[in-house]
mmCIF file of C-alpha atoms in Angstrom:
data_model
loop_
_atom_site.group_PDB
_atom_site.id
_atom_site.type_symbol
_atom_site.label_atom_id
_atom_site.label_comp_id
_atom_site.label_asym_id
_atom_site.label_seq_id
_atom_site.Cartn_x
_atom_site.Cartn_y
_atom_site.Cartn_z
ATOM 1 C CA UNK A 1 -125.881 70.982 -242.670
ATOM 2 C CA UNK A 2 -126.142 66.984 -242.345
ATOM 3 C CA UNK A 3 -125.840 66.310 -245.970
ATOM 4 C CA UNK A 4 -122.994 68.697 -246.669
ATOM 5 C CA UNK A 5 -120.901 67.258 -243.784
ATOM 6 C CA UNK A 6 -122.029 63.705 -244.704
ATOM 7 C CA UNK A 7 -120.728 64.446 -248.305
ATOM 8 C CA UNK A 8 -117.587 66.146 -247.174
ATOM 9 C CA UNK A 9 -116.999 63.148 -245.061
ATOM 10 C CA UNK A 10 -117.858 60.752 -248.012
ATOM 11 C CA UNK A 11 -120.362 59.086 -245.666
ATOM 12 C CA UNK A 12 -123.373 60.524 -247.668
ATOM 13 C CA UNK A 13 -124.493 57.021 -248.790
ATOM 14 C CA UNK A 14 -123.840 55.678 -245.351
ATOM 15 C CA UNK A 15 -125.834 58.218 -243.594
ATOM 16 C CA UNK A 16 -128.730 57.385 -245.840
ATOM 17 C CA UNK A 17 -128.583 53.799 -245.008
ATOM 18 C CA UNK A 18 -128.333 54.467 -241.232
ATOM 19 C CA UNK A 19 -131.334 57.052 -241.146
ATOM 20 C CA UNK A 20 -133.296 54.701 -243.070
ATOM 21 C CA UNK A 21 -132.651 51.695 -240.833
ATOM 22 C CA UNK A 22 -133.562 53.715 -237.729
ATOM 23 C CA UNK A 23 -136.619 55.172 -239.266
ATOM 24 C CA UNK A 24 -135.311 58.810 -238.546
ATOM 25 C CA UNK A 25 -136.981 61.556 -240.821
ATOM 26 C CA UNK A 26 -134.805 64.394 -241.563
ATOM 27 C CA UNK A 27 -136.107 67.258 -243.626
ATOM 28 C CA UNK A 28 -137.143 66.237 -246.938
ATOM 29 C CA UNK A 29 -134.393 67.973 -248.900
ATOM 30 C CA UNK A 30 -131.894 66.436 -246.687
ATOM 31 C CA UNK A 31 -133.273 62.934 -247.231
ATOM 32 C CA UNK A 32 -133.358 63.513 -250.996
ATOM 33 C CA UNK A 33 -130.102 64.643 -251.303
ATOM 34 C CA UNK A 34 -128.842 61.698 -249.411
ATOM 35 C CA UNK A 35 -130.838 59.229 -251.347
ATOM 36 C CA UNK A 36 -129.628 60.590 -254.530
ATOM 37 C CA UNK A 37 -126.222 60.164 -253.571
ATOM 38 C CA UNK A 38 -126.768 56.619 -252.450
ATOM 39 C CA UNK A 39 -128.371 55.854 -255.834
ATOM 40 C CA UNK A 40 -125.384 57.311 -257.479
ATOM 41 C CA UNK A 41 -123.066 55.358 -255.642
ATOM 42 C CA UNK A 42 -124.833 52.136 -256.160
ATOM 43 C CA UNK A 43 -124.437 52.613 -259.817
ATOM 44 C CA UNK A 44 -120.803 53.589 -259.448
ATOM 45 C CA UNK A 45 -120.078 50.327 -257.358
ATOM 46 C CA UNK A 46 -121.972 48.206 -259.968
ATOM 47 C CA UNK A 47 -119.654 49.409 -262.595
ATOM 48 C CA UNK A 48 -116.609 48.852 -260.330
ATOM 49 C CA UNK A 49 -117.853 45.322 -259.848
ATOM 50 C CA UNK A 50 -117.704 44.948 -263.569
ATOM 51 C CA UNK A 51 -114.135 46.172 -263.610
ATOM 52 C CA UNK A 52 -113.252 44.099 -260.933
ATOM 53 C CA UNK A 53 -114.357 40.790 -262.595
ATOM 54 C CA UNK A 54 -112.467 41.754 -265.681
ATOM 55 C CA UNK A 55 -109.201 42.337 -263.728
ATOM 56 C CA UNK A 56 -109.729 39.226 -261.421
ATOM 57 C CA UNK A 57 -110.297 37.156 -264.836
ATOM 58 C CA UNK A 58 -107.163 38.328 -266.407
ATOM 59 C CA UNK A 59 -105.213 37.686 -263.284
ATOM 60 C CA UNK A 60 -106.309 34.315 -263.044
ATOM 61 C CA UNK A 61 -105.560 33.645 -266.705
ATOM 62 C CA UNK A 62 -102.006 35.054 -266.161
ATOM 63 C CA UNK A 63 -101.758 32.610 -263.095
ATOM 64 C CA UNK A 64 -101.753 35.520 -260.423
ATOM 65 C CA UNK A 65 -103.355 34.973 -257.117
ATOM 66 C CA UNK A 66 -105.211 37.961 -255.795
ATOM 67 C CA UNK A 67 -106.824 39.395 -252.634
ATOM 68 C CA UNK A 68 -109.519 41.961 -252.888
ATOM 69 C CA UNK A 69 -108.785 44.708 -249.996
ATOM 70 C CA UNK A 70 -110.824 47.170 -248.134
ATOM 71 C CA UNK A 71 -113.446 49.034 -250.198
ATOM 72 C CA UNK A 72 -114.986 46.349 -252.280
ATOM 73 C CA UNK A 73 -114.619 43.751 -249.381
ATOM 74 C CA UNK A 74 -116.294 46.305 -247.055
ATOM 75 C CA UNK A 75 -118.935 47.317 -249.247
ATOM 76 C CA UNK A 76 -120.277 43.721 -249.990
ATOM 77 C CA UNK A 77 -119.375 41.772 -246.957
ATOM 78 C CA UNK A 78 -119.463 44.470 -243.852
ATOM 79 C CA UNK A 79 -122.123 47.182 -244.967
ATOM 80 C CA UNK A 80 -125.715 46.061 -245.170
ATOM 81 C CA UNK A 81 -126.015 47.433 -248.556
ATOM 82 C CA UNK A 82 -123.066 47.847 -251.001
ATOM 83 C CA UNK A 83 -124.228 51.234 -252.053
ATOM 84 C CA UNK A 84 -123.609 52.487 -248.605
ATOM 85 C CA UNK A 85 -119.927 52.322 -248.914
ATOM 86 C CA UNK A 86 -118.230 55.063 -251.016
ATOM 87 C CA UNK A 87 -114.756 54.441 -252.464
ATOM 88 C CA UNK A 88 -112.359 56.276 -254.634
ATOM 89 C CA UNK A 89 -110.483 53.162 -255.916
ATOM 90 C CA UNK A 90 -110.232 49.530 -255.810
ATOM 91 C CA UNK A 91 -107.337 47.687 -253.949
ATOM 92 C CA UNK A 92 -105.890 44.348 -254.696
ATOM 93 C CA UNK A 93 -103.112 42.311 -253.024
ATOM 94 C CA UNK A 94 -100.842 40.090 -255.048
ATOM 95 C CA UNK A 95 -97.670 38.131 -254.130
ATOM 96 C CA UNK A 96 -94.504 40.289 -254.493
ATOM 97 C CA UNK A 97 -93.107 37.983 -257.155
ATOM 98 C CA UNK A 98 -96.266 38.568 -259.231
ATOM 99 C CA UNK A 99 -95.918 42.373 -259.189
ATOM 100 C CA UNK A 100 -94.265 42.621 -262.864
ATOM 101 C CA UNK A 101 -96.973 40.363 -264.377
ATOM 102 C CA UNK A 102 -99.712 42.162 -262.838
ATOM 103 C CA UNK A 103 -98.385 45.506 -264.139
ATOM 104 C CA UNK A 104 -98.388 44.104 -267.416
ATOM 105 C CA UNK A 105 -101.782 42.733 -267.091
ATOM 106 C CA UNK A 106 -103.041 46.068 -266.096
ATOM 107 C CA UNK A 107 -101.593 47.611 -269.172
ATOM 108 C CA UNK A 108 -103.047 44.984 -271.402
ATOM 109 C CA UNK A 109 -106.341 45.816 -270.063
ATOM 110 C CA UNK A 110 -105.916 49.565 -271.114
ATOM 111 C CA UNK A 111 -104.938 50.995 -267.743
ATOM 112 C CA UNK A 112 -101.503 53.236 -267.369
ATOM 113 C CA UNK A 113 -99.768 53.775 -264.191
ATOM 114 C CA UNK A 114 -99.668 57.195 -262.414
ATOM 115 C CA UNK A 115 -95.854 57.119 -262.996
ATOM 116 C CA UNK A 116 -92.856 54.756 -264.147
ATOM 117 C CA UNK A 117 -90.299 53.698 -261.495
ATOM 118 C CA UNK A 118 -87.985 50.656 -260.844
ATOM 119 C CA UNK A 119 -89.708 47.844 -258.964
ATOM 120 C CA UNK A 120 -87.044 47.974 -256.466
ATOM 121 C CA UNK A 121 -87.708 51.261 -255.552
ATOM 122 C CA UNK A 122 -91.421 50.571 -255.359
ATOM 123 C CA UNK A 123 -90.911 47.712 -252.825
ATOM 124 C CA UNK A 124 -88.459 49.707 -250.660
ATOM 125 C CA UNK A 125 -90.639 52.948 -250.293
ATOM 126 C CA UNK A 126 -94.318 51.958 -250.645
ATOM 127 C CA UNK A 127 -96.712 49.159 -250.113
ATOM 128 C CA UNK A 128 -98.413 49.311 -253.530
ATOM 129 C CA UNK A 129 -97.558 50.009 -257.215
ATOM 130 C CA UNK A 130 -98.118 53.539 -258.700
ATOM 131 C CA UNK A 131 -102.072 53.845 -259.152
ATOM 132 C CA UNK A 132 -103.309 52.302 -262.334
ATOM 133 C CA UNK A 133 -105.994 54.616 -264.245
ATOM 134 C CA UNK A 134 -108.112 54.047 -267.247
ATOM 135 C CA UNK A 135 -110.358 56.966 -268.615
ATOM 136 C CA UNK A 136 -113.537 55.024 -268.169
ATOM 137 C CA UNK A 137 -112.660 53.052 -265.020
ATOM 138 C CA UNK A 138 -111.683 53.498 -261.503
ATOM 139 C CA UNK A 139 -108.227 53.817 -260.243
ATOM 140 C CA UNK A 140 -106.645 50.424 -258.978
ATOM 141 C CA UNK A 141 -103.835 50.055 -256.505
ATOM 142 C CA UNK A 142 -101.813 46.888 -256.585
ATOM 143 C CA UNK A 143 -100.483 46.010 -253.360
ATOM 144 C CA UNK A 144 -97.944 43.456 -252.302
ATOM 145 C CA UNK A 145 -98.252 44.101 -248.494
ATOM 146 C CA UNK A 146 -100.581 46.068 -246.151
ATOM 147 C CA UNK A 147 -98.244 48.204 -244.189
ATOM 148 C CA UNK A 148 -96.037 51.143 -245.613
ATOM 149 C CA UNK A 149 -92.441 50.117 -245.593
ATOM 150 C CA UNK A 150 -90.076 50.443 -243.700
ATOM 151 C CA UNK A 151 -92.536 49.279 -241.213
ATOM 152 C CA UNK A 152 -91.352 48.244 -237.702
ATOM 153 C CA UNK A 153 -93.435 45.228 -237.684
ATOM 154 C CA UNK A 154 -93.873 42.165 -240.036
ATOM 155 C CA UNK A 155 -97.518 41.639 -240.555
ATOM 156 C CA UNK A 156 -96.632 38.078 -242.029
ATOM 157 C CA UNK A 157 -97.700 38.270 -245.508
ATOM 158 C CA UNK A 158 -97.726 34.332 -245.806
ATOM 159 C CA UNK A 159 -100.275 34.043 -243.146
ATOM 160 C CA UNK A 160 -102.598 36.611 -244.791
ATOM 161 C CA UNK A 161 -102.562 34.341 -247.903
ATOM 162 C CA UNK A 162 -102.888 31.162 -245.627
ATOM 163 C CA UNK A 163 -105.950 32.680 -243.893
ATOM 164 C CA UNK A 164 -107.692 34.379 -246.682
ATOM 165 C CA UNK A 165 -111.080 32.988 -247.833
ATOM 166 C CA UNK A 166 -113.323 32.857 -250.884
ATOM 167 C CA UNK A 167 -116.298 35.249 -250.752
ATOM 168 C CA UNK A 168 -118.887 36.473 -253.102
ATOM 169 C CA UNK A 169 -118.820 40.203 -253.952
ATOM 170 C CA UNK A 170 -122.117 40.811 -255.432
ATOM 171 C CA UNK A 171 -121.947 38.736 -258.658
ATOM 172 C CA UNK A 172 -118.037 38.562 -258.351
ATOM 173 C CA UNK A 173 -116.111 35.430 -256.896
ATOM 174 C CA UNK A 174 -112.998 36.732 -255.071
ATOM 175 C CA UNK A 175 -110.611 35.950 -252.105
ATOM 176 C CA UNK A 176 -110.905 38.412 -249.110
ATOM 177 C CA UNK A 177 -108.867 38.469 -245.862
ATOM 178 C CA UNK A 178 -110.064 36.675 -242.755
ATOM 179 C CA UNK A 179 -112.178 38.869 -240.353
ATOM 180 C CA UNK A 180 -109.121 39.244 -238.157
ATOM 181 C CA UNK A 181 -106.798 40.220 -240.739
ATOM 182 C CA UNK A 182 -109.379 42.685 -242.248
ATOM 183 C CA UNK A 183 -109.451 44.213 -238.847
ATOM 184 C CA UNK A 184 -105.615 44.516 -238.490
ATOM 185 C CA UNK A 185 -105.354 45.843 -241.841
ATOM 186 C CA UNK A 186 -108.050 48.680 -241.304
ATOM 187 C CA UNK A 187 -106.328 49.649 -238.004
ATOM 188 C CA UNK A 188 -102.711 49.656 -239.356
ATOM 189 C CA UNK A 189 -103.980 51.668 -242.419
ATOM 190 C CA UNK A 190 -105.430 54.293 -240.224
ATOM 191 C CA UNK A 191 -102.738 54.605 -237.286
ATOM 192 C CA UNK A 192 -99.552 53.642 -238.808
ATOM 193 C CA UNK A 193 -99.970 53.957 -242.676
ATOM 194 C CA UNK A 194 -101.589 57.405 -242.424
ATOM 195 C CA UNK A 195 -101.225 58.244 -238.706
ATOM 196 C CA UNK A 196 -104.971 59.624 -238.664
ATOM 197 C CA UNK A 197 -104.050 62.328 -241.306
ATOM 198 C CA UNK A 198 -105.958 60.667 -244.237
ATOM 199 C CA UNK A 199 -106.995 64.012 -245.394
ATOM 200 C CA UNK A 200 -103.656 64.658 -246.843
ATOM 201 C CA UNK A 201 -104.480 62.075 -249.238
ATOM 202 C CA UNK A 202 -107.904 63.391 -249.975
ATOM 203 C CA UNK A 203 -109.314 60.554 -247.849
ATOM 204 C CA UNK A 204 -111.391 60.799 -244.919
ATOM 205 C CA UNK A 205 -110.475 59.518 -241.237
ATOM 206 C CA UNK A 206 -114.012 59.448 -240.231
ATOM 207 C CA UNK A 207 -114.948 57.113 -243.083
ATOM 208 C CA UNK A 208 -111.926 54.857 -242.015
ATOM 209 C CA UNK A 209 -113.389 54.810 -238.356
ATOM 210 C CA UNK A 210 -116.877 54.194 -239.571
ATOM 211 C CA UNK A 211 -115.147 51.083 -241.424
ATOM 212 C CA UNK A 212 -113.785 49.693 -238.338
ATOM 213 C CA UNK A 213 -116.911 50.278 -236.367
ATOM 214 C CA UNK A 214 -119.066 48.520 -238.979
ATOM 215 C CA UNK A 215 -116.677 45.616 -239.278
ATOM 216 C CA UNK A 216 -116.534 45.415 -235.285
ATOM 217 C CA UNK A 217 -120.300 45.242 -235.209
ATOM 218 C CA UNK A 218 -120.631 42.606 -238.085
ATOM 219 C CA UNK A 219 -118.061 40.294 -237.139
ATOM 220 C CA UNK A 220 -118.432 40.399 -233.292
ATOM 221 C CA UNK A 221 -119.953 36.926 -233.017
ATOM 222 C CA UNK A 222 -117.126 35.251 -234.789
ATOM 223 C CA UNK A 223 -113.980 37.486 -234.363
ATOM 224 C CA UNK A 224 -111.247 35.421 -232.464
ATOM 225 C CA UNK A 225 -109.964 38.279 -230.533
ATOM 226 C CA UNK A 226 -107.176 36.316 -228.566
ATOM 227 C CA UNK A 227 -105.592 35.169 -232.143
ATOM 228 C CA UNK A 228 -105.779 38.722 -233.252
ATOM 229 C CA UNK A 229 -104.040 40.231 -230.310
ATOM 230 C CA UNK A 230 -101.438 37.372 -230.010
ATOM 231 C CA UNK A 231 -100.473 37.791 -233.801
ATOM 232 C CA UNK A 232 -100.400 41.582 -233.429
ATOM 233 C CA UNK A 233 -98.475 41.724 -230.244
ATOM 234 C CA UNK A 234 -95.987 38.945 -231.538
ATOM 235 C CA UNK A 235 -95.181 40.952 -234.889
ATOM 236 C CA UNK A 236 -95.113 44.494 -233.096
ATOM 237 C CA UNK A 237 -98.244 46.093 -234.532
ATOM 238 C CA UNK A 238 -100.289 45.512 -231.273
ATOM 239 C CA UNK A 239 -99.860 49.088 -230.146
ATOM 240 C CA UNK A 240 -100.903 50.616 -233.277
ATOM 241 C CA UNK A 241 -104.087 48.600 -233.361
ATOM 242 C CA UNK A 242 -104.823 49.316 -229.539
ATOM 243 C CA UNK A 243 -104.674 53.017 -230.507
ATOM 244 C CA UNK A 244 -106.769 52.730 -233.627
ATOM 245 C CA UNK A 245 -109.215 50.736 -231.831
ATOM 246 C CA UNK A 246 -109.387 52.960 -228.819
ATOM 247 C CA UNK A 247 -110.018 55.823 -231.178
ATOM 248 C CA UNK A 248 -112.944 53.883 -232.551
ATOM 249 C CA UNK A 249 -114.489 52.988 -229.068
ATOM 250 C CA UNK A 250 -114.354 56.553 -228.106
ATOM 251 C CA UNK A 251 -115.790 58.021 -231.407
ATOM 252 C CA UNK A 252 -118.222 55.398 -232.465
ATOM 253 C CA UNK A 253 -119.352 54.059 -229.178
ATOM 254 C CA UNK A 254 -118.238 50.506 -229.974
ATOM 255 C CA UNK A 255 -117.693 48.700 -226.612
ATOM 256 C CA UNK A 256 -114.200 47.060 -226.869
ATOM 257 C CA UNK A 257 -113.342 46.120 -223.313
ATOM 258 C CA UNK A 258 -113.000 42.479 -224.600
ATOM 259 C CA UNK A 259 -110.233 43.322 -226.867
ATOM 260 C CA UNK A 260 -108.122 46.241 -225.882
ATOM 261 C CA UNK A 261 -106.712 44.789 -222.775
ATOM 262 C CA UNK A 262 -105.370 42.032 -224.807
ATOM 263 C CA UNK A 263 -103.369 44.562 -227.081
ATOM 264 C CA UNK A 264 -99.814 46.036 -226.451
ATOM 265 C CA UNK A 265 -100.129 49.338 -224.648
ATOM 266 C CA UNK A 266 -97.309 51.547 -223.651
ATOM 267 C CA UNK A 267 -96.919 54.686 -221.473
ATOM 268 C CA UNK A 268 -98.118 57.752 -223.720
ATOM 269 C CA UNK A 269 -100.532 55.741 -226.186
ATOM 270 C CA UNK A 270 -103.577 56.860 -224.411
ATOM 271 C CA UNK A 271 -102.608 60.466 -224.781
ATOM 272 C CA UNK A 272 -101.797 59.841 -228.309
ATOM 273 C CA UNK A 273 -105.356 58.322 -228.618
ATOM 274 C CA UNK A 274 -106.964 61.612 -227.186
ATOM 275 C CA UNK A 275 -105.123 63.711 -229.468
ATOM 276 C CA UNK A 276 -106.121 61.518 -232.445
ATOM 277 C CA UNK A 277 -109.671 61.937 -231.343
ATOM 278 C CA UNK A 278 -109.354 65.696 -231.444
ATOM 279 C CA UNK A 279 -107.590 65.697 -234.975
ATOM 280 C CA UNK A 280 -110.330 63.467 -236.283
ATOM 281 C CA UNK A 281 -113.353 65.328 -234.725
ATOM 282 C CA UNK A 282 -112.097 68.879 -235.394
ATOM 283 C CA UNK A 283 -113.603 70.555 -238.192
ATOM 284 C CA UNK A 284 -110.737 71.370 -240.916
ATOM 285 C CA UNK A 285 -110.797 74.465 -243.163
ATOM 286 C CA UNK A 286 -109.490 72.853 -246.279
ATOM 287 C CA UNK A 287 -105.949 72.283 -248.039
ATOM 288 C CA UNK A 288 -105.795 75.959 -249.158
ATOM 289 C CA UNK A 289 -106.078 77.307 -245.657
ATOM 290 C CA UNK A 290 -103.716 74.590 -244.551
ATOM 291 C CA UNK A 291 -101.269 75.814 -247.364
ATOM 292 C CA UNK A 292 -101.773 79.502 -246.125
ATOM 293 C CA UNK A 293 -100.992 78.492 -242.519
ATOM 294 C CA UNK A 294 -97.687 76.624 -243.612
ATOM 295 C CA UNK A 295 -96.724 79.666 -245.769
ATOM 296 C CA UNK A 296 -96.992 81.876 -242.773
ATOM 297 C CA UNK A 297 -95.013 80.013 -240.534
ATOM 298 C CA UNK A 298 -91.885 80.627 -242.978
ATOM 299 C CA UNK A 299 -89.492 83.361 -243.486
ATOM 300 C CA UNK A 300 -87.676 85.117 -246.036
ATOM 301 C CA UNK A 301 -86.976 83.205 -249.489
ATOM 302 C CA UNK A 302 -88.605 79.975 -248.009
ATOM 303 C CA UNK A 303 -91.877 81.835 -247.631
ATOM 304 C CA UNK A 304 -91.770 83.016 -251.272
ATOM 305 C CA UNK A 305 -91.186 79.527 -252.591
ATOM 306 C CA UNK A 306 -93.752 77.995 -250.610
ATOM 307 C CA UNK A 307 -96.167 80.545 -251.668
ATOM 308 C CA UNK A 308 -95.479 79.866 -254.947
ATOM 309 C CA UNK A 309 -95.922 76.202 -254.743
ATOM 310 C CA UNK A 310 -99.036 76.750 -252.744
ATOM 311 C CA UNK A 311 -100.650 78.630 -255.665
ATOM 312 C CA UNK A 312 -99.170 76.612 -258.469
ATOM 313 C CA UNK A 313 -98.463 72.963 -257.189
ATOM 314 C CA UNK A 314 -96.999 70.278 -259.523
ATOM 315 C CA UNK A 315 -99.285 69.096 -262.399
ATOM 316 C CA UNK A 316 -99.528 65.586 -260.477
ATOM 317 C CA UNK A 317 -100.690 67.468 -257.241
ATOM 318 C CA UNK A 318 -103.195 69.480 -259.309
ATOM 319 C CA UNK A 319 -104.540 65.849 -260.818
ATOM 320 C CA UNK A 320 -105.152 64.528 -257.405
ATOM 321 C CA UNK A 321 -106.917 67.588 -256.114
ATOM 322 C CA UNK A 322 -109.295 67.967 -258.853
ATOM 323 C CA UNK A 323 -109.657 64.081 -259.386
ATOM 324 C CA UNK A 324 -108.455 63.935 -262.787
ATOM 325 C CA UNK A 325 -107.222 60.579 -264.362
ATOM 326 C CA UNK A 326 -103.781 61.861 -265.656
ATOM 327 C CA UNK A 327 -101.738 64.835 -265.070
ATOM 328 C CA UNK A 328 -101.807 65.784 -268.824
ATOM 329 C CA UNK A 329 -105.437 66.738 -268.039
ATOM 330 C CA UNK A 330 -104.788 69.478 -265.953
ATOM 331 C CA UNK A 331 -105.304 72.841 -267.443
ATOM 332 C CA UNK A 332 -104.675 76.548 -266.930
ATOM 333 C CA UNK A 333 -108.476 77.035 -265.638
ATOM 334 C CA UNK A 334 -107.522 74.466 -262.833
ATOM 335 C CA UNK A 335 -104.777 76.994 -261.672
ATOM 336 C CA UNK A 336 -107.194 79.817 -262.041
ATOM 337 C CA UNK A 337 -109.931 78.001 -259.796
ATOM 338 C CA UNK A 338 -107.288 77.228 -257.091
ATOM 339 C CA UNK A 339 -106.165 81.096 -257.218
ATOM 340 C CA UNK A 340 -109.781 82.073 -256.835
ATOM 341 C CA UNK A 341 -110.176 79.923 -253.888
ATOM 342 C CA UNK A 342 -107.562 81.827 -252.101
ATOM 343 C CA UNK A 343 -109.047 85.270 -253.284
ATOM 344 C CA UNK A 344 -112.863 84.501 -252.979
ATOM 345 C CA UNK A 345 -112.798 82.964 -249.383
ATOM 346 C CA UNK A 346 -110.235 85.427 -248.062
ATOM 347 C CA UNK A 347 -107.778 82.568 -247.229
ATOM 348 C CA UNK A 348 -104.961 84.655 -247.840
ATOM 349 C CA UNK A 349 -105.631 85.994 -244.315
ATOM 350 C CA UNK A 350 -106.424 82.592 -243.004
ATOM 351 C CA UNK A 351 -103.135 82.069 -240.927
ATOM 352 C CA UNK A 352 -104.232 85.272 -238.897
ATOM 353 C CA UNK A 353 -107.779 84.486 -238.119
ATOM 354 C CA UNK A 354 -109.411 81.852 -235.864
ATOM 355 C CA UNK A 355 -109.767 79.587 -238.913
ATOM 356 C CA UNK A 356 -106.040 79.871 -239.530
ATOM 357 C CA UNK A 357 -105.320 79.037 -235.748
ATOM 358 C CA UNK A 358 -107.582 75.995 -235.969
ATOM 359 C CA UNK A 359 -105.311 74.917 -238.706
ATOM 360 C CA UNK A 360 -102.196 75.696 -236.968
ATOM 361 C CA UNK A 361 -103.527 73.403 -233.849
ATOM 362 C CA UNK A 362 -104.218 70.679 -236.419
ATOM 363 C CA UNK A 363 -100.761 70.844 -237.727
ATOM 364 C CA UNK A 364 -99.469 70.680 -234.195
ATOM 365 C CA UNK A 365 -101.492 67.381 -233.503
ATOM 366 C CA UNK A 366 -100.109 65.952 -236.551
ATOM 367 C CA UNK A 367 -96.583 66.698 -235.957
ATOM 368 C CA UNK A 368 -96.894 64.952 -232.318
ATOM 369 C CA UNK A 369 -98.816 61.957 -233.603
ATOM 370 C CA UNK A 370 -96.011 61.584 -236.375
ATOM 371 C CA UNK A 371 -93.309 61.654 -233.950
ATOM 372 C CA UNK A 372 -94.950 59.426 -231.660
ATOM 373 C CA UNK A 373 -95.208 57.052 -234.375
ATOM 374 C CA UNK A 374 -91.376 57.254 -235.256
ATOM 375 C CA UNK A 375 -90.682 56.765 -231.545
ATOM 376 C CA UNK A 376 -93.036 53.828 -231.354
ATOM 377 C CA UNK A 377 -91.373 52.358 -234.555
ATOM 378 C CA UNK A 378 -87.852 52.652 -233.066
ATOM 379 C CA UNK A 379 -88.848 50.874 -229.778
ATOM 380 C CA UNK A 380 -90.719 48.069 -231.570
#
C-alpha cells in the first residue's frame, strides 16, 4: 500500500530517502521497491543533467540567458539527494525577446515542439512555449514568465532576473531563482496556475506540496520573509501565496506563523484553504472514472458526444495519458487499453457508486476553487 501510493503520487524516491534518513524499517519488499525506484530515478536524473548541460551550452553560444526552474533546481539545491526528486520534464526561463531564438536552438538540437502556433498567441495564452520533445530525451518547457496569463498580478520578471544567482546542479553550472522567488514560483504554480488540480495535467498536488515543504525547511535560516511578503502583496500575488502556504502548513506540518501573517488574506480565503486540503487529501479514482462522472451529469446529445470523447480522446490527449513522445505514436492498441479500463474495472457504473460520488465531490471542490480564483483575480 505504501509503495503503491508513493508511486502514484510520484513520491516513491522521496519516500525512500525520508525512511532511510529516519531509520524506519518498512517490510523488506516495500523497501526494495522504493530503493529500486530511487536508483532508477537517479539514473534518469543523471541523464537529464547531461541533456540540460547540452541545452545550456547551446543557449549560451546563441547569446540566450537562462534560468533553470523547479525540478532540476529543487533536486540539486533543496532535496538532500537529487535522486529523491522525480520529474517529468525540465523547465527553463528565458527572456521574452529570446523565445524565437530559443525555439530555433531547440530544433537544432533535435527537439520538436508539440504543436506549431504563432508566438503572439503563445505569449497571450500561456507562460511557456509548447513542450519540446526528442525521442531519447526528457521533454523541455521554455518559459518566459512564471504565471499563466492573463494573470491578475505582475511577478516582476526583471526582478527575477536581477535576483537570480549562479548555482551548481550536480556537474552543471546554471542560474537559478533566489530562495524567495523560488518559493513564490512554487506557490503561484500550485494555487494560481493550477488551482490545486495538477492531476488534470498528470502531475501530482502532493508532490508540489512536498516541494514547498522541503524548500521551506532547507531555506528557513536565510529566507527573507519580509521581502517576499512585501513583493507579493505589492504585485497582487500575496493571497495566492498565503493560500498555498496555509495548505502546506496544515498538510505537511511546517510551522509558518512567522510568514503567513505578513501575506494578504481576504474573507473566504481560509475556507478555500480548507477545501484545497480536502481536494489534495481525498483519494481520487482516476481519469477514466472522472470522465464517467462528467458524462453521467449530461443529457441527450451532449451525453453521447461526451461519452464518445471519453472513450476516444484526441491523439494529443492520448499521447499525454500514455506518456508518448509524439501524437503520431498513438496506436489503436492504446484506445483498446482505454476501453478495457472502462469495462474491466466497471467504471461505466462509477457515477452511480460510492467511487463515482467521491469523484463528483472532487469536481464540486474544483469548481468552487476555480470560481474563487476568478473572483480573487477580478478583485486584485
